[in-house]
CSV table of C-alpha atoms in Angstrom, one decimal:
chain,number,residue,atom,x,y,z
U,1,MET,CA,0.0,0.0,0.0
U,2,GLY,CA,2.9,2.3,0.8
U,3,ARG,CA,4.5,1.6,-2.6
U,4,ARG,CA,1.2,2.5,-4.4
U,5,LYS,CA,1.1,5.9,-2.6
U,6,LYS,CA,4.7,6.6,-3.5
U,7,ILE,CA,4.0,5.8,-7.2
U,8,LEU,CA,0.9,7.9,-7.1
U,9,GLU,CA,2.9,10.9,-5.7
U,10,GLU,CA,5.5,10.5,-8.5
U,11,LEU,CA,2.9,10.3,-11.3
U,12,THR,CA,0.5,13.1,-10.1
U,13,GLY,CA,3.0,15.2,-8.1
U,14,ALA,CA,0.4,15.3,-5.3
U,15,LYS,CA,1.3,14.5,-1.8
U,16,ALA,CA,-0.6,11.7,-0.1
U,17,PRO,CA,-2.9,12.8,2.8
U,18,GLU,CA,-1.4,12.4,6.3
U,19,SER,CA,-2.8,9.8,8.6
U,20,LEU,CA,-4.9,10.7,11.6
U,21,GLU,CA,-2.1,9.8,14.1
U,22,ALA,CA,0.4,12.0,12.2
U,23,LYS,CA,-2.1,14.9,12.3
U,24,LYS,CA,-2.6,14.4,16.0
U,25,LEU,CA,1.1,14.4,16.7
U,26,LYS,CA,1.6,17.6,14.8
U,27,LEU,CA,-1.3,19.3,16.6
U,28,MET,CA,0.0,18.1,20.0
U,29,GLU,CA,3.4,19.6,19.3
U,30,THR,CA,1.9,22.9,18.4
U,31,ILE,CA,-0.4,22.9,21.5
U,32,LYS,CA,2.6,22.1,23.7
U,33,ASN,CA,4.3,25.3,22.4
U,34,MET,CA,1.1,27.3,22.9
U,35,LYS,CA,0.9,26.2,26.5
U,36,LYS,CA,4.5,27.3,27.1
U,37,GLU,CA,3.6,30.8,25.9
U,38,ASN,CA,0.3,31.0,27.8
U,39,PRO,CA,0.2,28.5,30.7
U,40,SER,CA,-3.3,29.6,31.8
U,41,ALA,CA,-4.9,28.9,28.4
U,42,VAL,CA,-7.1,25.8,28.1
U,43,ILE,CA,-6.3,24.1,24.8
U,44,GLY,CA,-6.2,20.5,23.8
U,45,PHE,CA,-8.4,17.6,22.7
U,46,ALA,CA,-11.8,17.6,24.4
U,47,SER,CA,-11.0,14.0,25.7
U,48,ASP,CA,-7.9,15.2,27.6
U,49,LYS,CA,-8.3,15.2,31.4
U,50,ASP,CA,-7.4,18.9,31.9
U,51,VAL,CA,-9.7,20.1,29.1
U,52,SER,CA,-12.6,17.9,30.3
U,53,ASN,CA,-12.2,19.2,33.8
U,54,ALA,CA,-12.3,22.8,32.5
U,55,LEU,CA,-15.4,22.0,30.5
U,56,SER,CA,-17.3,20.3,33.3
U,57,TYR,CA,-19.7,22.1,35.6
U,58,GLU,CA,-22.1,21.3,38.4
U,59,LYS,CA,-25.8,21.9,38.6
U,60,ILE,CA,-27.5,23.8,41.5
U,61,PRO,CA,-31.0,22.4,42.2
U,62,THR,CA,-33.8,24.9,42.4
U,63,GLY,CA,-35.6,22.9,45.1
U,64,VAL,CA,-38.6,22.3,42.8
U,65,PRO,CA,-38.2,18.7,41.4
U,66,GLN,CA,-40.2,19.2,38.2
U,67,LEU,CA,-38.3,22.3,37.2
U,68,ASP,CA,-35.0,20.5,38.0
U,69,GLN,CA,-36.0,17.7,35.6
U,70,ASN,CA,-36.5,20.2,32.8
U,71,LEU,CA,-33.1,21.7,33.6
U,72,ASP,CA,-31.3,18.4,33.8
U,73,GLY,CA,-30.5,18.9,37.5
U,74,GLY,CA,-30.8,22.6,38.1
U,75,VAL,CA,-29.1,25.9,37.2
U,76,PRO,CA,-25.6,25.5,35.8
U,77,SER,CA,-22.6,26.9,37.7
U,78,GLY,CA,-20.0,29.0,35.8
U,79,LYS,CA,-22.7,30.2,33.4
U,80,PHE,CA,-25.4,32.9,33.0
U,81,THR,CA,-29.0,32.1,33.7
U,82,VAL,CA,-31.8,34.7,33.0
U,83,PHE,CA,-35.2,34.8,34.6
U,84,THR,CA,-37.6,36.8,32.4
U,85,GLY,CA,-41.3,37.7,32.9
U,86,PRO,CA,-43.8,40.4,34.0
U,87,SER,CA,-44.0,41.7,37.5
U,88,GLN,CA,-45.5,39.5,40.3
U,89,SER,CA,-44.8,36.2,38.4
U,90,GLY,CA,-42.4,34.7,40.9
U,91,LYS,CA,-38.9,35.5,39.4
U,92,SER,CA,-37.3,36.9,42.6
U,93,SER,CA,-38.9,34.4,44.9
U,94,MET,CA,-37.6,31.5,42.8
U,95,ALA,CA,-34.1,33.1,42.8
U,96,TYR,CA,-34.1,33.5,46.6
U,97,GLN,CA,-35.6,30.0,47.1
U,98,LEU,CA,-32.8,28.6,44.8
U,99,ILE,CA,-30.2,30.4,46.9
U,100,GLY,CA,-31.7,29.0,50.1
U,101,ASN,CA,-31.7,25.5,48.7
U,102,SER,CA,-28.1,25.8,47.5
U,103,GLN,CA,-27.0,27.0,51.0
U,104,GLN,CA,-28.8,24.1,52.7
U,105,GLU,CA,-27.1,21.5,50.4
U,106,ASP,CA,-23.7,23.2,50.6
U,107,LEU,CA,-22.9,24.5,54.0
U,108,GLU,CA,-19.9,26.5,52.6
U,109,ALA,CA,-21.9,28.2,49.8
U,110,ILE,CA,-21.7,32.0,49.8
U,111,TRP,CA,-23.9,34.1,47.5
U,112,LEU,CA,-23.8,37.7,46.3
U,113,ILE,CA,-27.0,39.7,45.9
U,114,ALA,CA,-26.9,42.9,43.9
U,115,ASP,CA,-30.2,44.5,44.9
U,116,ILE,CA,-30.7,47.1,42.2
U,117,GLU,CA,-34.4,47.5,42.8
U,118,ASN,CA,-34.1,48.2,46.5
U,119,SER,CA,-36.7,45.5,47.1
U,120,TYR,CA,-34.8,43.2,49.5
U,121,ASP,CA,-37.0,42.0,52.4
U,122,ALA,CA,-35.0,40.3,55.1
U,123,SER,CA,-37.9,38.5,56.7
U,124,TRP,CA,-39.2,37.1,53.4
U,125,VAL,CA,-35.7,36.1,52.3
U,126,ARG,CA,-35.1,34.2,55.6
U,127,ASN,CA,-38.5,32.6,55.2
U,128,LEU,CA,-37.4,31.2,51.8
U,129,GLY,CA,-34.4,29.5,53.6
U,130,VAL,CA,-31.6,32.0,52.9
U,131,ASP,CA,-28.8,32.1,55.5
U,132,GLU,CA,-27.9,35.8,55.7
U,133,ASP,CA,-24.5,34.9,57.4
U,134,ARG,CA,-23.5,33.5,54.0
U,135,LEU,CA,-25.0,36.3,51.9
U,136,VAL,CA,-23.0,39.2,50.6
U,137,PHE,CA,-25.2,42.2,49.9
U,138,ALA,CA,-24.4,45.0,47.4
U,139,GLU,CA,-26.4,48.1,46.6
U,140,THR,CA,-25.0,51.1,44.8
U,141,ASP,CA,-26.5,53.9,42.7
U,142,ILE,CA,-24.5,53.6,39.5
U,143,MET,CA,-24.7,50.7,37.1
U,144,GLU,CA,-21.0,50.6,36.3
U,145,ASP,CA,-20.0,50.5,40.0
U,146,VAL,CA,-22.3,47.5,40.9
U,147,LEU,CA,-21.3,45.5,37.8
U,148,GLN,CA,-17.6,46.1,38.5
U,149,LYS,CA,-18.1,44.9,42.1
U,150,VAL,CA,-19.8,41.7,40.8
U,151,VAL,CA,-16.8,41.1,38.5
U,152,ASP,CA,-14.2,41.8,41.3
U,153,LEU,CA,-15.9,39.6,43.8
U,154,SER,CA,-16.3,36.8,41.3
U,155,ARG,CA,-12.6,36.8,40.7
U,156,THR,CA,-11.9,35.8,44.3
U,157,GLY,CA,-13.3,32.4,43.6
U,158,CYS,CA,-15.2,32.4,47.0
U,159,LEU,CA,-18.7,32.8,45.6
U,160,LYS,CA,-21.1,30.0,44.8
U,161,GLY,CA,-23.3,32.3,42.8
U,162,VAL,CA,-24.4,35.9,42.0
U,163,LEU,CA,-27.9,37.3,41.7
U,164,ILE,CA,-28.6,40.6,39.9
U,165,ASP,CA,-32.1,41.9,40.6
U,166,SER,CA,-32.8,43.4,38.1
U,167,ILE,CA,-31.3,44.4,34.7
U,168,GLY,CA,-34.0,47.0,34.0
U,169,ALA,CA,-33.3,48.9,37.2
U,170,LEU,CA,-29.7,49.5,36.5
U,171,LEU,CA,-28.8,53.2,36.2
U,172,PRO,CA,-26.0,54.1,33.8
U,173,ARG,CA,-23.5,56.8,34.9
U,174,ALA,CA,-24.2,58.7,31.7
U,175,GLU,CA,-27.8,59.3,32.8
U,176,VAL,CA,-27.0,61.0,36.1
U,177,GLU,CA,-23.7,62.7,35.5
U,178,ALA,CA,-22.9,65.7,33.3
U,179,PRO,CA,-21.0,65.0,30.1
U,180,ALA,CA,-17.3,65.8,29.8
U,181,VAL,CA,-16.3,69.4,28.9
U,182,LYS,CA,-15.5,69.7,25.2
U,183,ALA,CA,-13.7,72.7,23.6
U,184,GLY,CA,-14.4,74.9,26.6
U,185,ILE,CA,-18.2,74.6,26.3
U,186,LYS,CA,-19.9,74.5,29.7
U,187,PRO,CA,-21.8,71.2,30.1
U,188,LYS,CA,-25.5,71.1,30.9
U,189,GLU,CA,-26.7,69.0,33.8
U,190,ARG,CA,-28.6,66.0,32.6
U,191,THR,CA,-32.4,65.9,33.3
U,192,LEU,CA,-34.9,63.2,33.2
U,193,ARG,CA,-36.1,64.2,29.7
U,194,GLN,CA,-32.7,63.8,28.1
U,195,GLU,CA,-32.0,60.3,26.7
U,196,ASN,CA,-28.8,58.3,26.2
U,197,VAL,CA,-29.6,55.8,23.5
U,198,ALA,CA,-28.7,52.2,24.2
U,199,VAL,CA,-26.1,53.0,26.9
U,200,LEU,CA,-27.5,50.3,29.2
U,201,ASN,CA,-27.4,47.6,26.5
U,202,ARG,CA,-23.8,48.4,25.6
U,203,LYS,CA,-22.7,48.3,29.3
U,204,ILE,CA,-24.5,45.0,29.9
U,205,GLY,CA,-22.8,43.5,26.8
U,206,GLN,CA,-19.5,44.7,28.2
U,207,PHE,CA,-20.3,43.1,31.6
U,208,TYR,CA,-21.1,39.7,30.0
U,209,ARG,CA,-17.7,39.8,28.1
U,210,MET,CA,-15.7,40.8,31.2
U,211,ALA,CA,-17.4,38.4,33.6
U,212,ASN,CA,-17.8,35.4,31.4
U,213,LYS,CA,-14.3,34.1,31.9
U,214,ASP,CA,-14.2,34.8,35.6
U,215,ILE,CA,-17.4,33.1,36.5
U,216,SER,CA,-16.5,30.1,34.3
U,217,ARG,CA,-13.1,29.7,35.8
U,218,HIS,CA,-14.4,29.8,39.4
U,219,ASP,CA,-17.7,27.9,38.8
U,220,THR,CA,-19.8,30.9,39.9
U,221,ALA,CA,-23.4,30.8,38.9
U,222,CYS,CA,-24.7,34.1,37.7
U,223,ILE,CA,-28.5,34.7,37.7
U,224,LEU,CA,-30.0,37.8,36.2
U,225,ILE,CA,-33.6,38.9,36.5
U,226,ALA,CA,-35.0,40.8,33.5
U,227,HIS,CA,-38.5,42.2,33.3
U,228,VAL,CA,-40.5,42.2,30.1
U,229,TYR,CA,-41.7,45.5,28.5
U,230,THR,CA,-44.0,46.3,25.6
U,231,ASP,CA,-42.1,47.6,22.6
U,232,ILE,CA,-43.9,50.8,21.6
U,233,ASN,CA,-42.1,50.7,18.2
U,234,SER,CA,-43.6,47.4,17.2
U,235,ARG,CA,-45.9,47.4,14.2
U,236,GLY,CA,-48.6,45.0,13.1
U,237,HIS,CA,-51.0,42.9,15.1
U,238,GLY,CA,-50.5,42.2,18.8
U,239,GLU,CA,-47.9,43.6,21.2
U,240,ARG,CA,-44.2,42.7,21.1
U,241,LEU,CA,-42.5,42.1,24.4
U,242,ILE,CA,-38.8,42.9,24.9
U,243,THR,CA,-36.3,42.7,27.8
U,244,LYS,CA,-33.7,45.2,28.8
U,245,GLY,CA,-30.0,44.3,28.1
U,246,GLY,CA,-30.2,44.0,24.4
U,247,ASN,CA,-29.4,40.9,22.4
U,248,ALA,CA,-26.3,40.2,24.6
U,249,THR,CA,-28.7,38.9,27.3
U,250,LYS,CA,-30.3,36.5,24.9
U,251,HIS,CA,-27.0,35.2,23.4
U,252,PHE,CA,-24.9,34.9,26.6
U,253,ALA,CA,-27.6,33.1,28.6
U,254,HIS,CA,-26.9,29.4,29.0
U,255,ILE,CA,-30.5,29.0,30.3
U,256,ARG,CA,-33.4,31.4,29.9
U,257,LEU,CA,-36.6,30.8,31.9
U,258,SER,CA,-39.8,32.6,31.3
U,259,PHE,CA,-42.2,33.2,34.2
U,260,ARG,CA,-45.9,33.9,33.7
U,261,ARG,CA,-49.1,33.6,35.8
U,262,ALA,CA,-51.0,30.6,34.5
U,263,TYR,CA,-54.4,32.2,35.1
U,264,ASP,CA,-55.8,35.7,35.3
U,265,LYS,CA,-57.6,35.0,38.6
U,266,ASP,CA,-55.6,34.2,41.7
U,267,LYS,CA,-56.3,31.3,44.0
U,268,GLU,CA,-58.7,31.9,46.9
U,269,VAL,CA,-59.4,30.1,50.1
U,270,LEU,CA,-62.4,30.4,52.4
U,271,VAL,CA,-61.4,31.7,55.9
U,272,ARG,CA,-63.6,31.9,59.0
U,273,MET,CA,-63.3,35.3,60.7
U,274,PRO,CA,-63.3,35.7,64.5
U,275,ASP,CA,-66.9,37.0,64.4
U,276,GLY,CA,-68.0,33.8,62.6
U,277,ARG,CA,-68.3,35.3,59.1
U,278,GLU,CA,-66.6,33.5,56.2
U,279,LYS,CA,-64.5,35.4,53.8
U,280,LYS,CA,-62.6,34.6,50.6
U,281,VAL,CA,-58.9,35.4,50.9
U,282,VAL,CA,-56.3,35.3,48.0
U,283,SER,CA,-53.8,32.6,48.9
U,284,GLY,CA,-51.5,32.5,45.8
U,285,PHE,CA,-51.4,31.7,42.1
U,286,ASP,CA,-50.1,29.2,39.7
U,287,SER,CA,-46.9,30.2,37.9
U,288,VAL,CA,-46.0,28.6,34.5
U,289,ILE,CA,-42.3,28.4,33.9
U,290,THR,CA,-41.1,27.8,30.3
U,291,VAL,CA,-37.6,26.8,29.3
U,292,GLU,CA,-37.2,29.4,26.5
U,293,LYS,CA,-33.6,28.6,25.9
U,294,THR,CA,-31.1,25.9,27.0
U,295,LYS,CA,-27.8,25.1,25.4
U,296,GLN,CA,-28.4,21.5,26.4
U,297,GLY,CA,-31.2,21.4,23.9
U,298,ALA,CA,-33.1,18.5,25.4
U,299,HIS,CA,-35.9,20.4,27.2
U,300,GLU,CA,-36.3,23.6,25.3
U,301,GLY,CA,-39.9,24.7,25.2
U,302,HIS,CA,-40.9,22.5,28.1
U,303,GLN,CA,-43.3,24.0,30.6
U,304,VAL,CA,-44.0,23.3,34.3
U,305,TYR,CA,-46.9,24.6,36.4
U,306,ILE,CA,-45.8,25.4,39.9
U,307,PRO,CA,-48.2,26.6,42.7
U,308,PHE,CA,-47.0,29.7,44.6
U,309,THR,CA,-48.4,30.4,48.0
U,310,PHE,CA,-48.2,33.8,49.6
U,311,GLY,CA,-46.0,33.7,52.7
U,312,VAL,CA,-44.6,30.3,51.7
U,313,GLY,CA,-43.2,30.5,48.2
U,314,PHE,CA,-43.2,27.8,45.6
U,315,ASP,CA,-44.6,24.6,47.0
U,316,SER,CA,-42.5,21.7,45.8
U,317,LYS,CA,-44.7,19.1,47.5
U,318,GLN,CA,-47.8,20.3,45.7
U,319,CYS,CA,-45.9,20.5,42.5
U,320,THR,CA,-44.8,16.9,42.8
U,321,ILE,CA,-48.5,15.8,43.4
U,322,ASN,CA,-49.6,17.7,40.3
U,323,ALA,CA,-47.0,16.0,38.2
U,324,ALA,CA,-47.9,12.6,39.6
U,325,LEU,CA,-51.6,13.3,38.8
U,326,ALA,CA,-50.8,14.4,35.3
U,327,SER,CA,-48.6,11.3,34.7
U,328,GLY,CA,-51.2,8.9,36.2
U,329,LEU,CA,-48.9,7.8,39.0
U,330,ILE,CA,-51.5,9.0,41.5
U,331,GLU,CA,-55.1,8.3,40.4
U,332,GLN,CA,-57.9,10.6,41.2
U,333,GLY,CA,-61.6,9.6,41.6
U,334,GLY,CA,-63.8,12.4,42.8
U,335,ALA,CA,-62.3,13.7,46.1
U,336,TRP,CA,-60.2,10.5,46.6
U,337,TYR,CA,-56.5,10.1,45.6
U,338,LYS,CA,-55.2,6.6,45.1
U,339,TYR,CA,-51.6,5.5,45.5
U,340,ARG,CA,-50.1,2.2,46.8
U,341,LEU,CA,-48.2,3.8,49.7
U,342,PHE,CA,-51.2,5.8,51.0
U,343,PRO,CA,-53.0,4.4,54.1
U,344,GLU,CA,-55.4,1.8,52.8
U,345,GLY,CA,-54.3,2.8,49.3
U,346,LYS,CA,-56.2,6.1,49.2
U,347,LEU,CA,-56.6,9.5,50.8
U,348,GLN,CA,-59.5,12.0,50.7
U,349,GLY,CA,-58.8,15.5,49.7
U,350,LYS,CA,-55.6,17.1,48.2
U,351,LYS,CA,-54.9,18.9,51.4
U,352,ASN,CA,-54.6,15.5,53.3
U,353,VAL,CA,-52.3,14.2,50.5
U,354,ILE,CA,-50.0,17.1,50.9
U,355,GLU,CA,-50.0,16.8,54.7
U,356,PHE,CA,-49.3,13.0,54.5
U,357,ILE,CA,-46.3,13.3,52.2
U,358,SER,CA,-44.9,16.2,54.2
U,359,LYS,CA,-44.9,14.0,57.3
U,360,ASN,CA,-43.7,10.9,55.4
U,361,GLU,CA,-40.5,11.9,53.5
U,362,GLU,CA,-40.0,8.3,52.3
U,363,VAL,CA,-43.3,8.3,50.5
U,364,TYR,CA,-42.4,11.7,48.9
U,365,ASP,CA,-39.0,10.3,47.8
U,366,GLU,CA,-40.6,7.2,46.3
U,367,ILE,CA,-43.1,9.3,44.3
U,368,LEU,CA,-40.3,11.6,43.1
U,369,ASN,CA,-38.1,8.7,42.1
U,370,GLU,CA,-41.0,7.0,40.2
U,371,LEU,CA,-41.6,10.3,38.3
U,372,ILE,CA,-38.0,10.6,37.3
U,373,VAL,CA,-38.0,7.0,36.0
U,374,MET,CA,-41.2,7.6,34.1
U,375,ASN,CA,-39.9,10.8,32.5
U,376,SER,CA,-36.6,9.2,31.5
U,377,ASN,CA,-38.4,6.2,29.9
U,378,LYS,CA,-40.6,8.7,28.0
U,379,GLU,CA,-37.6,10.5,26.7
U,380,ASN,CA,-36.0,7.2,25.6
U,381,ASP,CA,-39.1,6.2,23.8
U,382,ILE,CA,-39.2,9.6,22.0
U,383,GLY,CA,-35.5,9.2,21.0
U,384,GLU,CA,-36.1,5.7,19.6
U,385,ASN,CA,-39.1,6.8,17.6
U,386,GLN,CA,-37.1,9.6,16.1
């Protein structure tokens, strides 16, 4: 075979293609020289141990089992995650509940919260499970200052994650400070009517570029909350919703979750007043969370309905029961709920079901494990059919 190649080269004047091993050896020699010039660079074949270690990242569970299934385990560390949606849809509560769950699982986890909206409520945050002794709080007036603090603190490698609440409340320096003096002309103080076009979008894009390498190197999760606004420049039928931060927020996000209220009407419960009267009181709402973007690709577009209770937060137990009912794991007949591990195989009323699994964690774990197995089998069937 080697003689044929040699004759072919002599007749055609063309050089025979190199073998795969020869190409690899040549590349490895070049990569070796590159590492000498820049030791901190990560370069090599993806199967190499140092490269695979640099590419790997852990997942931080949200504490809501059905949402974690759609996220393949939770929010990724070392990457950007964006929560979008209108006001009062559960974005901040989910973020704080995620932080509390992370601190409970990792007793050395420290988080940074950049409270741009000045909406931090200490009692509510503690109620969601957040340990304030392991919470760094940052609040400044100027956008550039707070984003620079996020970058500097991320470089220490001591943070488990960062929460920026929210992008739309960031105030660029150019909006509040006078412009530089040019050609001896006296500057005019800025007023609320004067605009600075796209300065927030440009600064946010710069922040993503600066912070991307630091949070990736130190496995720091970065969660950003972005409200949705109606684009007044949109033409045609229907309204077009946009988020602050420009296209950089869309492109840099590894995961983007959309929060919406599932129904126009909130949940109500009947409460007996001290004087004997009965009154309907709003108890919460159902939030529908959609995986708008994930670079893992498997669950993009998937939705999960999660009940939110005022004063409590997202109820993971009730969410698990809803998923079990939807999948047929728990059967419902009228007011009775049937499952093999319930007393006598059935319980009356959803409230009693929630109380039972709250007191019997082994039953809850069994239901959760069966749901995970059912979902994985369903995904395997879909993959085989495709």
